[in-house]
PDB file of C-alpha atoms in Angstrom:
ATOM      1  CA  UNK A  26      -9.340  16.658  74.560  1.00 79.00           C
ATOM      2  CA  UNK A  27      -8.526  14.124  76.824  1.00 88.00           C
ATOM      3  CA  UNK A  28      -5.885  11.350  77.239  1.00 92.00           C
ATOM      4  CA  UNK A  29      -6.993   8.205  78.291  1.00 91.00           C
ATOM      5  CA  UNK A  30      -4.662   6.056  78.965  1.00 93.00           C
ATOM      6  CA  UNK A  31      -5.382   2.124  79.350  1.00 95.00           C
ATOM      7  CA  UNK A  32      -8.368   2.630  79.998  1.00 95.00           C
ATOM      8  CA  UNK A  33     -11.550  -0.362  80.180  1.00 97.00           C
ATOM      9  CA  UNK A  34     -14.193   0.553  78.461  1.00 97.00           C
ATOM     10  CA  UNK A  35     -15.650  -2.855  77.916  1.00 98.00           C
ATOM     11  CA  UNK A  36     -19.460  -2.781  77.404  1.00 98.00           C
ATOM     12  CA  UNK A  37     -19.380   1.266  78.059  1.00 98.00           C
ATOM     13  CA  UNK A  38     -22.294   3.272  76.773  1.00 98.00           C
ATOM     14  CA  UNK A  39     -20.341   6.063  74.527  1.00 97.00           C
ATOM     15  CA  UNK A  40     -23.752   6.970  72.795  1.00 97.00           C
ATOM     16  CA  UNK A  41     -23.502  10.420  71.499  1.00 97.00           C
ATOM     17  CA  UNK A  42     -20.019  10.792  73.791  1.00 97.00           C
ATOM     18  CA  UNK A  43     -18.186  13.944  72.421  1.00 97.00           C
ATOM     19  CA  UNK A  44     -14.338  12.204  72.086  1.00 96.00           C
ATOM     20  CA  UNK A  45     -12.657  14.677  69.839  1.00 96.00           C
ATOM     21  CA  UNK A  46      -9.176  14.679  69.513  1.00 97.00           C
ATOM     22  CA  UNK A  47      -9.156  12.918  72.571  1.00 96.00           C
ATOM     23  CA  UNK A  48      -6.292   9.699  72.355  1.00 96.00           C
ATOM     24  CA  UNK A  49      -7.502   6.165  73.616  1.00 96.00           C
ATOM     25  CA  UNK A  50      -4.369   4.480  73.946  1.00 95.00           C
ATOM     26  CA  UNK A  51      -4.315   1.298  74.509  1.00 96.00           C
ATOM     27  CA  UNK A  52      -8.545   1.632  75.337  1.00 97.00           C
ATOM     28  CA  UNK A  53     -10.065  -1.437  75.679  1.00 98.00           C
ATOM     29  CA  UNK A  54     -13.316  -0.978  73.595  1.00 97.00           C
ATOM     30  CA  UNK A  55     -14.354  -4.433  73.644  1.00 98.00           C
ATOM     31  CA  UNK A  56     -18.518  -4.047  72.742  1.00 98.00           C
ATOM     32  CA  UNK A  57     -18.244  -0.562  73.532  1.00 98.00           C
ATOM     33  CA  UNK A  58     -21.397   1.054  71.864  1.00 98.00           C
ATOM     34  CA  UNK A  59     -20.289   4.040  69.942  1.00 97.00           C
ATOM     35  CA  UNK A  60     -23.424   5.017  67.906  1.00 96.00           C
ATOM     36  CA  UNK A  61     -23.092   8.869  67.170  1.00 96.00           C
ATOM     37  CA  UNK A  62     -20.324   9.506  69.154  1.00 96.00           C
ATOM     38  CA  UNK A  63     -18.119  12.122  68.465  1.00 96.00           C
ATOM     39  CA  UNK A  64     -14.670  11.088  67.364  1.00 95.00           C
ATOM     40  CA  UNK A  65     -13.339  13.962  64.880  1.00 95.00           C
ATOM     41  CA  UNK A  66      -9.764  14.054  65.198  1.00 95.00           C
ATOM     42  CA  UNK A  67      -9.343  10.931  67.946  1.00 96.00           C
ATOM     43  CA  UNK A  68      -6.623   8.612  67.826  1.00 97.00           C
ATOM     44  CA  UNK A  69      -7.732   5.016  68.167  1.00 96.00           C
ATOM     45  CA  UNK A  70      -4.528   3.743  66.387  1.00 95.00           C
ATOM     46  CA  UNK A  71      -3.760   1.703  69.445  1.00 96.00           C
ATOM     47  CA  UNK A  72      -7.055   0.739  70.955  1.00 96.00           C
ATOM     48  CA  UNK A  73      -7.820  -2.493  71.581  1.00 95.00           C
ATOM     49  CA  UNK A  74     -10.729  -4.749  70.909  1.00 96.00           C
ATOM     50  CA  UNK A  75     -12.346  -2.363  68.276  1.00 95.00           C
ATOM     51  CA  UNK A  76     -14.296  -3.650  65.539  1.00 92.00           C
ATOM     52  CA  UNK A  77     -15.364  -1.627  62.089  1.00 89.00           C
ATOM     53  CA  UNK A  78     -18.880  -2.001  62.711  1.00 90.00           C
ATOM     54  CA  UNK A  79     -18.490  -0.078  66.175  1.00 94.00           C
ATOM     55  CA  UNK A  80     -18.032   3.052  63.827  1.00 91.00           C
ATOM     56  CA  UNK A  81     -20.988   3.090  61.236  1.00 88.00           C
ATOM     57  CA  UNK A  82     -23.106   5.153  63.612  1.00 92.00           C
ATOM     58  CA  UNK A  83     -19.939   7.375  64.724  1.00 93.00           C
ATOM     59  CA  UNK A  84     -18.974  10.794  63.746  1.00 93.00           C
ATOM     60  CA  UNK A  85     -15.210  10.527  62.743  1.00 89.00           C
ATOM     61  CA  UNK A  86     -13.046  12.536  59.751  1.00 89.00           C
ATOM     62  CA  UNK A  87      -9.930  12.420  58.161  1.00 87.00           C
ATOM     63  CA  UNK A  88      -7.991  13.221  60.934  1.00 92.00           C
ATOM     64  CA  UNK A  89      -9.876  10.456  62.887  1.00 92.00           C
ATOM     65  CA  UNK A  90      -6.344   7.269  63.648  1.00 93.00           C
ATOM     66  CA  UNK A  91      -7.794   4.122  63.258  1.00 92.00           C
ATOM     67  CA  UNK A  92      -6.414   0.743  64.253  1.00 91.00           C
ATOM     68  CA  UNK A  93      -3.510  -0.341  61.798  1.00 85.00           C
ATOM     69  CA  UNK A  94      -5.104  -3.808  61.812  1.00 79.00           C
ATOM     70  CA  UNK A  95      -8.232  -2.483  60.137  1.00 78.00           C
ATOM     71  CA  UNK A  96      -8.499  -3.299  56.646  1.00 62.00           C
ATOM     72  CA  UNK A  97      -8.664  -0.827  53.944  1.00 66.00           C
ATOM     73  CA  UNK A  98     -12.145  -1.985  53.283  1.00 59.00           C
ATOM     74  CA  UNK A  99     -13.004  -1.128  57.050  1.00 62.00           C
ATOM     75  CA  UNK A 100     -11.268   2.449  56.052  1.00 62.00           C
ATOM     76  CA  UNK A 101     -12.930   3.216  52.941  1.00 64.00           C
ATOM     77  CA  UNK A 102     -16.530   2.325  54.850  1.00 61.00           C
ATOM     78  CA  UNK A 103     -17.651   5.950  55.127  1.00 56.00           C
ATOM     79  CA  UNK A 104     -20.793   5.700  56.638  1.00 51.00           C
ATOM     80  CA  UNK A 105     -20.288   8.368  59.798  1.00 55.00           C
ATOM     81  CA  UNK A 106     -17.384   9.910  57.695  1.00 56.00           C
ATOM     82  CA  UNK A 107     -17.742  13.685  57.734  1.00 59.00           C
ATOM     83  CA  UNK A 108     -15.295  14.451  54.984  1.00 56.00           C
ATOM     84  CA  UNK A 109     -14.076  18.234  54.375  1.00 44.00           C
ATOM     85  CA  UNK A 110     -15.957  20.774  56.641  1.00 44.00           C
TER      86      UNK A 110
END
């Protein structure tokens, strides 16, 4: 469980990273590779430059907090959604 405040992760290779319950407050995620990253319970609500496409192969669940600017369509994209365990 990490608190990553205002960090610059632009272009970071976070493939398979275990970021469960992590708070990425104001983190810059522009072009960050989140393929297969574990984001269950993570708080991405204030992350900057995050696009829905970056979460397509990431693992996330109902407790993952997404940015408010994500459209309902992006929120309903359940490709990486794990659902109830």
